[in-house]
mmCIF file of C-alpha atoms in Angstrom:
data_model
loop_
_atom_site.group_PDB
_atom_site.id
_atom_site.type_symbol
_atom_site.label_atom_id
_atom_site.label_comp_id
_atom_site.label_asym_id
_atom_site.label_seq_id
_atom_site.Cartn_x
_atom_site.Cartn_y
_atom_site.Cartn_z
ATOM 1 C CA MET U 18 138.464 -185.615 -128.929
ATOM 2 C CA VAL U 19 138.235 -182.276 -127.886
ATOM 3 C CA GLU U 20 142.051 -180.430 -128.001
ATOM 4 C CA LEU U 21 143.763 -180.176 -124.399
ATOM 5 C CA LEU U 22 143.662 -176.504 -124.838
ATOM 6 C CA ASP U 23 140.354 -176.096 -125.960
ATOM 7 C CA ASP U 24 138.664 -178.056 -123.392
ATOM 8 C CA VAL U 25 137.503 -174.711 -121.251
ATOM 9 C CA PRO U 26 135.647 -176.564 -118.602
ATOM 10 C CA GLY U 27 139.022 -178.484 -117.919
ATOM 11 C CA MET U 28 141.339 -175.628 -117.775
ATOM 12 C CA ARG U 29 138.913 -173.748 -114.961
ATOM 13 C CA ALA U 30 138.905 -177.353 -112.882
ATOM 14 C CA LEU U 31 142.374 -176.856 -112.582
ATOM 15 C CA ASP U 32 142.282 -173.171 -111.528
ATOM 16 C CA PRO U 33 140.327 -172.943 -108.927
ATOM 17 C CA SER U 34 142.191 -169.279 -108.030
ATOM 18 C CA ASP U 35 140.714 -168.098 -111.214
ATOM 19 C CA ILE U 36 144.760 -167.068 -112.293
ATOM 20 C CA LEU U 37 143.022 -166.963 -115.790
ATOM 21 C CA GLY U 38 140.681 -164.432 -114.703
ATOM 22 C CA GLN U 39 143.361 -162.643 -113.252
ATOM 23 C CA LEU U 40 145.665 -162.332 -115.850
ATOM 24 C CA SER U 41 142.904 -161.713 -118.081
ATOM 25 C CA SER U 42 142.129 -158.311 -116.194
ATOM 26 C CA LEU U 43 145.224 -156.634 -117.044
ATOM 27 C CA PRO U 44 143.589 -153.721 -118.891
ATOM 28 C CA ASP U 45 141.059 -153.316 -116.401
ATOM 29 C CA GLN U 46 143.961 -153.152 -113.456
ATOM 30 C CA LEU U 47 145.775 -150.360 -115.516
ATOM 31 C CA GLU U 48 142.623 -148.250 -115.616
ATOM 32 C CA TRP U 49 141.669 -148.625 -112.065
ATOM 33 C CA SER U 50 144.249 -146.201 -111.258
ATOM 34 C CA LYS U 51 142.663 -143.394 -112.874
ATOM 35 C CA GLY U 52 140.247 -142.723 -109.752
ATOM 36 C CA VAL U 53 143.471 -142.796 -107.858
ATOM 37 C CA ASP U 54 144.540 -139.563 -106.534
ATOM 38 C CA VAL U 55 147.875 -139.185 -104.513
ATOM 39 C CA PRO U 56 150.234 -136.023 -103.590
ATOM 40 C CA ALA U 57 153.184 -135.240 -106.313
ATOM 41 C CA GLU U 58 156.354 -135.796 -105.255
ATOM 42 C CA LYS U 59 158.476 -133.196 -107.715
ATOM 43 C CA GLY U 60 161.787 -132.213 -107.875
ATOM 44 C CA ALA U 61 163.446 -135.551 -107.746
ATOM 45 C CA SER U 62 166.754 -136.300 -108.857
ATOM 46 C CA ASN U 63 166.948 -139.875 -109.521
ATOM 47 C CA VAL U 64 163.806 -142.808 -108.621
ATOM 48 C CA ILE U 65 164.389 -146.322 -107.159
ATOM 49 C CA VAL U 66 161.547 -148.510 -107.326
ATOM 50 C CA CYS U 67 162.176 -150.631 -104.257
ATOM 51 C CA GLY U 68 160.861 -154.704 -104.544
ATOM 52 C CA VAL U 69 161.388 -158.161 -105.648
ATOM 53 C CA GLY U 70 159.496 -160.997 -107.512
ATOM 54 C CA GLY U 71 156.269 -159.831 -108.569
ATOM 55 C CA SER U 72 156.198 -156.551 -107.415
ATOM 56 C CA ALA U 73 159.567 -155.247 -108.886
ATOM 57 C CA ILE U 74 158.278 -156.022 -112.548
ATOM 58 C CA ALA U 75 156.760 -153.023 -112.363
ATOM 59 C CA GLY U 76 159.477 -151.141 -112.015
ATOM 60 C CA ASP U 77 161.109 -152.800 -114.999
ATOM 61 C CA VAL U 78 158.698 -152.219 -117.391
ATOM 62 C CA ILE U 79 158.102 -148.500 -116.397
ATOM 63 C CA CYS U 80 162.400 -148.445 -116.621
ATOM 64 C CA ASP U 81 161.917 -149.645 -120.001
ATOM 65 C CA LEU U 82 159.063 -147.615 -121.060
ATOM 66 C CA LEU U 83 160.308 -144.404 -119.624
ATOM 67 C CA SER U 84 163.981 -144.410 -119.801
ATOM 68 C CA PRO U 85 164.888 -143.172 -123.227
ATOM 69 C CA THR U 86 163.022 -139.868 -122.184
ATOM 70 C CA VAL U 87 163.024 -139.285 -118.720
ATOM 71 C CA PRO U 88 165.792 -137.031 -118.059
ATOM 72 C CA VAL U 89 166.380 -138.490 -114.388
ATOM 73 C CA PRO U 90 168.477 -141.999 -113.539
ATOM 74 C CA LEU U 91 165.570 -144.673 -112.921
ATOM 75 C CA ALA U 92 166.642 -147.557 -111.364
ATOM 76 C CA VAL U 93 164.842 -150.789 -109.933
ATOM 77 C CA SER U 94 166.168 -152.131 -106.718
ATOM 78 C CA ARG U 95 166.034 -155.820 -105.409
ATOM 79 C CA ASP U 96 168.542 -155.661 -102.416
ATOM 80 C CA VAL U 97 167.458 -155.035 -98.991
ATOM 81 C CA VAL U 98 169.885 -151.776 -99.260
ATOM 82 C CA LEU U 99 169.548 -148.939 -101.538
ATOM 83 C CA PRO U 100 172.381 -148.260 -103.849
ATOM 84 C CA GLY U 101 175.194 -145.947 -102.236
ATOM 85 C CA TYR U 102 173.955 -142.658 -104.510
ATOM 86 C CA ALA U 103 170.498 -142.512 -102.898
ATOM 87 C CA GLY U 104 169.774 -139.519 -100.415
ATOM 88 C CA LYS U 105 167.503 -136.546 -100.113
ATOM 89 C CA GLY U 106 167.086 -135.663 -104.085
ATOM 90 C CA THR U 107 166.189 -139.618 -104.309
ATOM 91 C CA LEU U 108 162.297 -140.529 -104.712
ATOM 92 C CA CYS U 109 162.164 -144.175 -103.348
ATOM 93 C CA ILE U 110 159.047 -145.837 -104.614
ATOM 94 C CA VAL U 111 158.416 -149.151 -102.786
ATOM 95 C CA VAL U 112 156.656 -151.521 -103.857
ATOM 96 C CA SER U 113 155.028 -154.258 -102.140
ATOM 97 C CA TYR U 114 151.638 -156.287 -103.021
ATOM 98 C CA SER U 115 151.814 -158.169 -99.846
ATOM 99 C CA GLY U 116 153.019 -154.976 -97.621
ATOM 100 C CA ASN U 117 154.951 -158.004 -95.981
ATOM 101 C CA THR U 118 157.636 -158.299 -98.124
ATOM 102 C CA ALA U 119 161.150 -158.399 -95.837
ATOM 103 C CA GLU U 120 163.256 -157.219 -98.571
ATOM 104 C CA SER U 121 160.848 -154.055 -99.319
ATOM 105 C CA LEU U 122 160.538 -153.250 -95.561
ATOM 106 C CA ASP U 123 164.542 -153.339 -95.136
ATOM 107 C CA GLN U 124 164.835 -151.000 -98.407
ATOM 108 C CA TYR U 125 161.993 -148.631 -96.894
ATOM 109 C CA ASP U 126 163.962 -148.642 -93.431
ATOM 110 C CA ASP U 127 167.073 -147.571 -95.128
ATOM 111 C CA ALA U 128 165.385 -144.974 -97.661
ATOM 112 C CA MET U 129 164.225 -143.833 -93.758
ATOM 113 C CA ARG U 130 167.384 -143.421 -92.677
ATOM 114 C CA ARG U 131 168.848 -141.466 -95.670
ATOM 115 C CA GLY U 132 166.372 -139.033 -95.867
ATOM 116 C CA CYS U 133 165.055 -139.722 -99.117
ATOM 117 C CA ARG U 134 161.564 -139.381 -100.276
ATOM 118 C CA ILE U 135 159.582 -142.170 -100.295
ATOM 119 C CA ALA U 136 156.289 -143.144 -101.516
ATOM 120 C CA ALA U 137 154.360 -147.064 -101.177
ATOM 121 C CA ILE U 138 152.297 -149.196 -103.363
ATOM 122 C CA THR U 139 151.207 -151.887 -101.530
ATOM 123 C CA SER U 140 147.621 -153.517 -100.627
ATOM 124 C CA GLY U 141 148.352 -153.689 -96.985
ATOM 125 C CA GLY U 142 150.338 -155.092 -94.405
ATOM 126 C CA LYS U 143 153.475 -153.365 -92.404
ATOM 127 C CA LEU U 144 154.079 -151.285 -95.547
ATOM 128 C CA GLU U 145 150.898 -149.686 -95.618
ATOM 129 C CA GLN U 146 151.058 -149.076 -91.808
ATOM 130 C CA LEU U 147 154.524 -147.051 -92.107
ATOM 131 C CA ALA U 148 153.578 -145.385 -95.051
ATOM 132 C CA MET U 149 150.241 -143.884 -93.247
ATOM 133 C CA ALA U 150 152.012 -143.159 -90.109
ATOM 134 C CA ASN U 151 154.689 -141.046 -91.847
ATOM 135 C CA SER U 152 152.543 -139.106 -93.963
ATOM 136 C CA GLN U 153 153.954 -140.595 -97.055
ATOM 137 C CA PRO U 154 152.166 -140.845 -100.223
ATOM 138 C CA LEU U 155 150.322 -144.254 -100.512
ATOM 139 C CA VAL U 156 148.599 -145.907 -103.208
ATOM 140 C CA ARG U 157 146.603 -148.944 -101.961
ATOM 141 C CA VAL U 158 145.899 -151.615 -104.447
ATOM 142 C CA PRO U 159 142.945 -154.048 -104.586
ATOM 143 C CA ALA U 160 144.052 -157.061 -102.727
ATOM 144 C CA GLY U 161 143.215 -160.753 -103.320
ATOM 145 C CA ASN U 162 144.994 -161.499 -106.373
ATOM 146 C CA GLN U 163 148.419 -163.388 -106.595
ATOM 147 C CA PRO U 164 150.986 -160.436 -106.647
ATOM 148 C CA ARG U 165 152.300 -161.777 -110.179
ATOM 149 C CA ALA U 166 148.655 -161.171 -111.266
ATOM 150 C CA SER U 167 148.544 -157.746 -109.996
ATOM 151 C CA LEU U 168 151.054 -156.200 -112.395
ATOM 152 C CA GLY U 169 148.252 -153.906 -113.696
ATOM 153 C CA TYR U 170 147.596 -152.372 -110.415
ATOM 154 C CA LEU U 171 150.911 -152.338 -109.538
ATOM 155 C CA LEU U 172 152.301 -150.554 -113.237
ATOM 156 C CA GLY U 173 149.397 -148.101 -113.444
ATOM 157 C CA SER U 174 149.725 -146.859 -109.923
ATOM 158 C CA LEU U 175 154.122 -146.472 -110.246
ATOM 159 C CA ALA U 176 153.210 -144.542 -113.299
ATOM 160 C CA LEU U 177 150.840 -142.450 -111.781
ATOM 161 C CA LEU U 178 153.430 -141.597 -109.303
ATOM 162 C CA LEU U 179 156.386 -140.939 -111.665
ATOM 163 C CA GLN U 180 153.902 -138.647 -113.708
ATOM 164 C CA GLY U 181 152.731 -136.689 -111.037
ATOM 165 C CA ALA U 182 156.590 -136.293 -110.195
ATOM 166 C CA GLY U 183 157.104 -134.379 -113.266
ATOM 167 C CA LEU U 184 158.944 -137.622 -114.419
ATOM 168 C CA GLY U 185 156.907 -138.435 -118.470
ATOM 169 C CA ASN U 186 153.538 -139.335 -119.321
ATOM 170 C CA ALA U 187 153.145 -143.157 -118.256
ATOM 171 C CA HIS U 188 150.230 -143.170 -116.952
ATOM 172 C CA ASP U 189 148.634 -141.291 -119.864
ATOM 173 C CA GLY U 190 150.517 -143.524 -122.081
ATOM 174 C CA LEU U 191 149.425 -146.813 -120.031
ATOM 175 C CA LEU U 192 145.617 -145.890 -120.384
ATOM 176 C CA ALA U 193 145.583 -144.925 -123.818
ATOM 177 C CA ALA U 194 146.812 -148.265 -124.819
ATOM 178 C CA ALA U 195 144.722 -150.248 -122.556
ATOM 179 C CA PRO U 196 141.887 -150.766 -125.321
ATOM 180 C CA SER U 197 144.040 -152.198 -127.904
ATOM 181 C CA LEU U 198 145.783 -154.455 -124.919
ATOM 182 C CA ARG U 199 141.989 -155.426 -124.070
ATOM 183 C CA SER U 200 141.466 -156.353 -127.531
ATOM 184 C CA TYR U 201 144.590 -158.226 -128.203
ATOM 185 C CA LEU U 202 143.675 -160.214 -124.838
ATOM 186 C CA GLY U 203 140.363 -161.322 -126.459
ATOM 187 C CA ARG U 204 142.231 -162.982 -129.355
ATOM 188 C CA LEU U 205 144.203 -165.229 -126.842
ATOM 189 C CA SER U 206 141.295 -166.166 -124.601
ATOM 190 C CA ALA U 207 140.419 -169.488 -123.466
ATOM 191 C CA ASP U 208 137.516 -170.001 -125.818
ATOM 192 C CA VAL U 209 139.344 -168.979 -128.680
ATOM 193 C CA PRO U 210 140.690 -172.426 -130.117
ATOM 194 C CA ALA U 211 144.380 -173.271 -130.375
ATOM 195 C CA ALA U 212 144.292 -173.112 -134.244
ATOM 196 C CA ASN U 213 143.485 -169.378 -133.995
ATOM 197 C CA ASN U 214 144.925 -168.814 -130.363
ATOM 198 C CA GLN U 215 149.183 -167.508 -130.532
ATOM 199 C CA ALA U 216 149.140 -168.158 -127.248
ATOM 200 C CA LYS U 217 148.229 -171.322 -127.056
ATOM 201 C CA ARG U 218 150.124 -172.517 -130.112
ATOM 202 C CA LEU U 219 153.318 -170.808 -128.052
ATOM 203 C CA ALA U 220 152.350 -173.213 -124.915
ATOM 204 C CA LYS U 221 152.543 -176.215 -127.448
ATOM 205 C CA ALA U 222 155.972 -174.944 -129.133
ATOM 206 C CA MET U 223 157.671 -174.888 -125.515
ATOM 207 C CA GLU U 224 156.231 -178.181 -123.871
ATOM 208 C CA GLY U 225 158.751 -180.183 -122.445
ATOM 209 C CA LYS U 226 161.792 -177.914 -122.909
ATOM 210 C CA VAL U 227 163.412 -175.411 -120.944
ATOM 211 C CA PRO U 228 162.701 -172.073 -122.552
ATOM 212 C CA ALA U 229 165.664 -169.409 -122.589
ATOM 213 C CA VAL U 230 163.782 -166.099 -123.523
ATOM 214 C CA TYR U 231 166.054 -163.147 -124.822
ATOM 215 C CA ALA U 232 165.204 -159.624 -126.392
ATOM 216 C CA PRO U 233 166.714 -156.445 -126.979
ATOM 217 C CA ARG U 234 167.341 -153.775 -124.084
ATOM 218 C CA PRO U 235 164.057 -151.341 -124.746
ATOM 219 C CA VAL U 236 161.865 -154.634 -123.946
ATOM 220 C CA ARG U 237 163.928 -156.723 -121.652
ATOM 221 C CA SER U 238 161.339 -156.680 -119.316
ATOM 222 C CA VAL U 239 158.917 -158.788 -121.451
ATOM 223 C CA ALA U 240 161.435 -161.335 -121.593
ATOM 224 C CA LEU U 241 162.320 -161.385 -117.687
ATOM 225 C CA ARG U 242 158.105 -161.254 -117.291
ATOM 226 C CA TRP U 243 157.860 -164.443 -119.479
ATOM 227 C CA GLN U 244 160.605 -166.084 -117.662
ATOM 228 C CA ASN U 245 159.141 -165.377 -114.337
ATOM 229 C CA GLN U 246 155.624 -166.611 -115.486
ATOM 230 C CA MET U 247 156.375 -169.772 -116.733
ATOM 231 C CA ASN U 248 158.452 -170.529 -113.431
ATOM 232 C CA GLU U 249 155.726 -169.495 -111.539
ATOM 233 C CA ASN U 250 152.125 -170.238 -113.581
ATOM 234 C CA ALA U 251 153.766 -173.108 -115.332
ATOM 235 C CA LYS U 252 156.275 -174.789 -112.895
ATOM 236 C CA THR U 253 158.859 -175.169 -115.188
ATOM 237 C CA VAL U 254 162.190 -173.711 -115.627
ATOM 238 C CA ALA U 255 163.433 -170.864 -117.851
ATOM 239 C CA PHE U 256 165.622 -168.254 -118.135
ATOM 240 C CA SER U 257 165.880 -165.248 -119.695
ATOM 241 C CA GLY U 258 168.547 -162.960 -121.026
ATOM 242 C CA GLU U 259 169.999 -159.797 -123.439
ATOM 243 C CA VAL U 260 170.368 -159.556 -127.389
ATOM 244 C CA PRO U 261 173.026 -158.548 -128.222
ATOM 245 C CA GLU U 262 174.516 -159.421 -124.339
ATOM 246 C CA MET U 263 174.046 -163.301 -125.112
ATOM 247 C CA ASP U 264 175.940 -163.058 -128.429
ATOM 248 C CA HIS U 265 179.233 -162.329 -126.482
ATOM 249 C CA ASN U 266 179.028 -165.301 -124.117
ATOM 250 C CA GLN U 267 175.734 -167.687 -124.320
ATOM 251 C CA LEU U 268 175.601 -167.796 -128.137
ATOM 252 C CA VAL U 269 179.182 -170.276 -127.418
ATOM 253 C CA SER U 270 177.027 -172.661 -125.221
ATOM 254 C CA TRP U 271 173.929 -172.347 -127.586
ATOM 255 C CA LEU U 272 176.123 -173.381 -130.807
ATOM 256 C CA GLU U 273 178.378 -175.823 -129.257
ATOM 257 C CA GLY U 274 176.289 -177.671 -126.473
ATOM 258 C CA GLY U 275 172.576 -176.705 -127.265
ATOM 259 C CA LEU U 276 171.121 -179.277 -129.447
ATOM 260 C CA ASP U 277 171.577 -181.875 -125.896
ATOM 261 C CA SER U 278 170.792 -179.363 -123.895
ATOM 262 C CA GLY U 279 166.974 -179.645 -123.475
ATOM 263 C CA CYS U 280 166.328 -175.989 -123.809
ATOM 264 C CA ARG U 281 164.889 -174.024 -126.587
ATOM 265 C CA PRO U 282 165.569 -170.455 -127.350
ATOM 266 C CA VAL U 283 162.817 -168.013 -127.706
ATOM 267 C CA MET U 284 163.572 -164.962 -129.508
ATOM 268 C CA LEU U 285 161.461 -161.761 -128.902
ATOM 269 C CA MET U 286 161.658 -158.620 -131.154
ATOM 270 C CA PRO U 287 160.019 -155.487 -131.043
ATOM 271 C CA SER U 288 158.317 -153.598 -134.132
ATOM 272 C CA GLU U 289 161.535 -150.976 -134.117
ATOM 273 C CA MET U 290 165.035 -151.335 -133.176
ATOM 274 C CA ARG U 291 168.333 -149.757 -133.957
ATOM 275 C CA PRO U 292 169.753 -151.137 -137.232
ATOM 276 C CA THR U 293 172.677 -152.160 -135.071
ATOM 277 C CA ILE U 294 170.697 -154.413 -132.575
ATOM 278 C CA LYS U 295 168.347 -155.317 -135.788
ATOM 279 C CA ARG U 296 170.861 -156.739 -137.365
ATOM 280 C CA MET U 297 172.781 -158.234 -134.875
ATOM 281 C CA SER U 298 169.176 -160.130 -133.774
ATOM 282 C CA GLU U 299 168.975 -161.427 -137.489
ATOM 283 C CA VAL U 300 171.993 -163.069 -137.383
ATOM 284 C CA THR U 301 171.416 -164.374 -133.896
ATOM 285 C CA LEU U 302 168.452 -166.147 -135.238
ATOM 286 C CA GLN U 303 170.412 -167.411 -138.529
ATOM 287 C CA MET U 304 173.008 -169.017 -136.775
ATOM 288 C CA LEU U 305 171.086 -170.812 -134.173
ATOM 289 C CA ASN U 306 168.598 -171.863 -137.277
ATOM 290 C CA GLU U 307 171.734 -173.084 -139.002
ATOM 291 C CA ARG U 308 172.543 -175.404 -136.329
ATOM 292 C CA GLY U 309 169.429 -176.734 -135.796
ATOM 293 C CA LEU U 310 168.515 -175.205 -132.490
ATOM 294 C CA ASP U 311 164.849 -174.387 -133.812
ATOM 295 C CA PRO U 312 164.613 -171.158 -132.135
ATOM 296 C CA ILE U 313 160.992 -169.368 -131.287
ATOM 297 C CA TYR U 314 160.879 -166.395 -133.135
ATOM 298 C CA VAL U 315 157.920 -163.938 -131.965
ATOM 299 C CA ALA U 316 157.561 -160.595 -133.462
ATOM 300 C CA LEU U 317 155.912 -158.609 -130.218
ATOM 301 C CA PRO U 318 152.349 -157.594 -131.410
ATOM 302 C CA GLY U 319 151.623 -153.911 -131.536
ATOM 303 C CA GLU U 320 152.558 -150.756 -133.089
ATOM 304 C CA GLY U 321 155.637 -149.097 -131.353
ATOM 305 C CA LEU U 322 157.218 -149.749 -127.785
ATOM 306 C CA TRP U 323 154.069 -149.263 -125.411
ATOM 307 C CA ASP U 324 152.029 -151.766 -127.655
ATOM 308 C CA ASN U 325 155.125 -154.287 -128.182
ATOM 309 C CA VAL U 326 155.366 -154.180 -124.046
ATOM 310 C CA LEU U 327 151.837 -154.383 -122.911
ATOM 311 C CA GLN U 328 150.954 -156.635 -125.317
ATOM 312 C CA GLY U 329 154.041 -158.936 -125.090
ATOM 313 C CA ILE U 330 153.030 -159.077 -121.760
ATOM 314 C CA ALA U 331 149.859 -160.397 -122.201
ATOM 315 C CA LEU U 332 151.211 -162.927 -124.507
ATOM 316 C CA GLY U 333 153.672 -164.316 -122.144
ATOM 317 C CA ASP U 334 151.072 -164.395 -119.312
ATOM 318 C CA MET U 335 148.790 -166.424 -121.254
ATOM 319 C CA ALA U 336 151.118 -169.048 -122.780
ATOM 320 C CA SER U 337 152.370 -169.761 -119.199
ATOM 321 C CA TYR U 338 149.119 -170.103 -118.294
ATOM 322 C CA TYR U 339 148.366 -172.725 -121.194
ATOM 323 C CA MET U 340 151.741 -174.728 -120.392
ATOM 324 C CA ALA U 341 150.429 -174.842 -116.562
ATOM 325 C CA VAL U 342 147.116 -176.655 -118.593
ATOM 326 C CA MET U 343 149.174 -178.998 -120.446
ATOM 327 C CA LYS U 344 151.323 -179.990 -117.607
ATOM 328 C CA GLY U 345 147.882 -180.847 -115.535
ATOM 329 C CA VAL U 346 149.112 -178.160 -112.639
ATOM 330 C CA ASP U 347 147.004 -175.443 -111.151
ATOM 331 C CA PRO U 348 149.054 -172.314 -111.775
ATOM 332 C CA ALA U 349 148.180 -170.237 -108.546
ATOM 333 C CA PRO U 350 150.212 -172.323 -105.853
ATOM 334 C CA VAL U 351 153.765 -170.995 -105.541
ATOM 335 C CA THR U 352 154.423 -173.323 -102.747
ATOM 336 C CA PRO U 353 158.431 -173.386 -102.330
ATOM 337 C CA ILE U 354 158.240 -169.439 -102.458
ATOM 338 C CA LYS U 355 156.009 -169.882 -99.359
ATOM 339 C CA GLU U 356 158.571 -172.494 -97.700
ATOM 340 C CA PHE U 357 161.210 -170.275 -98.104
ATOM 341 C CA LYS U 358 159.440 -167.139 -96.754
ATOM 342 C CA GLU U 359 158.557 -169.608 -93.698
ATOM 343 C CA ARG U 360 162.091 -170.293 -93.077
ATOM 344 C CA ILE U 361 163.754 -167.145 -93.437
ATOM 345 C CA GLY U 362 160.986 -165.936 -90.556
ATOM 346 C CA HIS U 363 162.660 -168.732 -88.102
#
């Protein structure tokens, strides 16, 4: 009998929208931005990336990658208004894959009222129309994907805008990391047997559980991405958090009630950690194991922060896809989100 996760024709039959192909194209999407030319917006005193959902995660990733070195504050706003400090020195980068996301458009309007500098990343919609009408920097990414499967387009475009603004070299860094990311994704592809495929093994380990994914702050975006992808692709309840913050609250519930919760902790660890955080992470794992909670330990692949983040995202993306296969569900539709948007539109 063919292993379920090794039945490539079977999984493709479950995936008529080819989410697998969209997720696997992450390095190609990153490299797409090489040919894009946008005006530079130099001199910003702070940067706010505005968006929600699959569009906002690019902001989380770029903040993880750049915050250690960029000399101005970087923030992600998932609200309908900007933080109080936003003003003329603020560069607001509004990200909406569809171009019609209500929260992003509200923040765009707020940025206009406050006199912020504005740039937009979108595949079209009202956001594109507004940016063009106001002669603002615009990166128009390819349409046709699910927003969550367009991270490479959004992330590469965001890095390009920030590098053009004189804020780090994220675009160069992403392009340099793309070949190793492509090689790593090849080891997670559908035709690689489960016995040799880390993403398939992780999907099996999380089957029937509610994953709670934790990571240290420098790679917290990876944990959030894993949560979101399991929510949307695998239609699975999942949560995410940070180490060591969870050691001051959630650890109590794990150790004194976790065995009956139906949850399983997943610990994502980068290749480099500050000594204090490394020790705290090791003790957390030790205590979880001693209580029989069987945490899943994941050493993020690659060497250094950039590889850890990008390859860690790829690993979570593919694991979430294989979780959908194991549940026998189409990973593409997000029907409750569509219903929610319809209801708020009335």
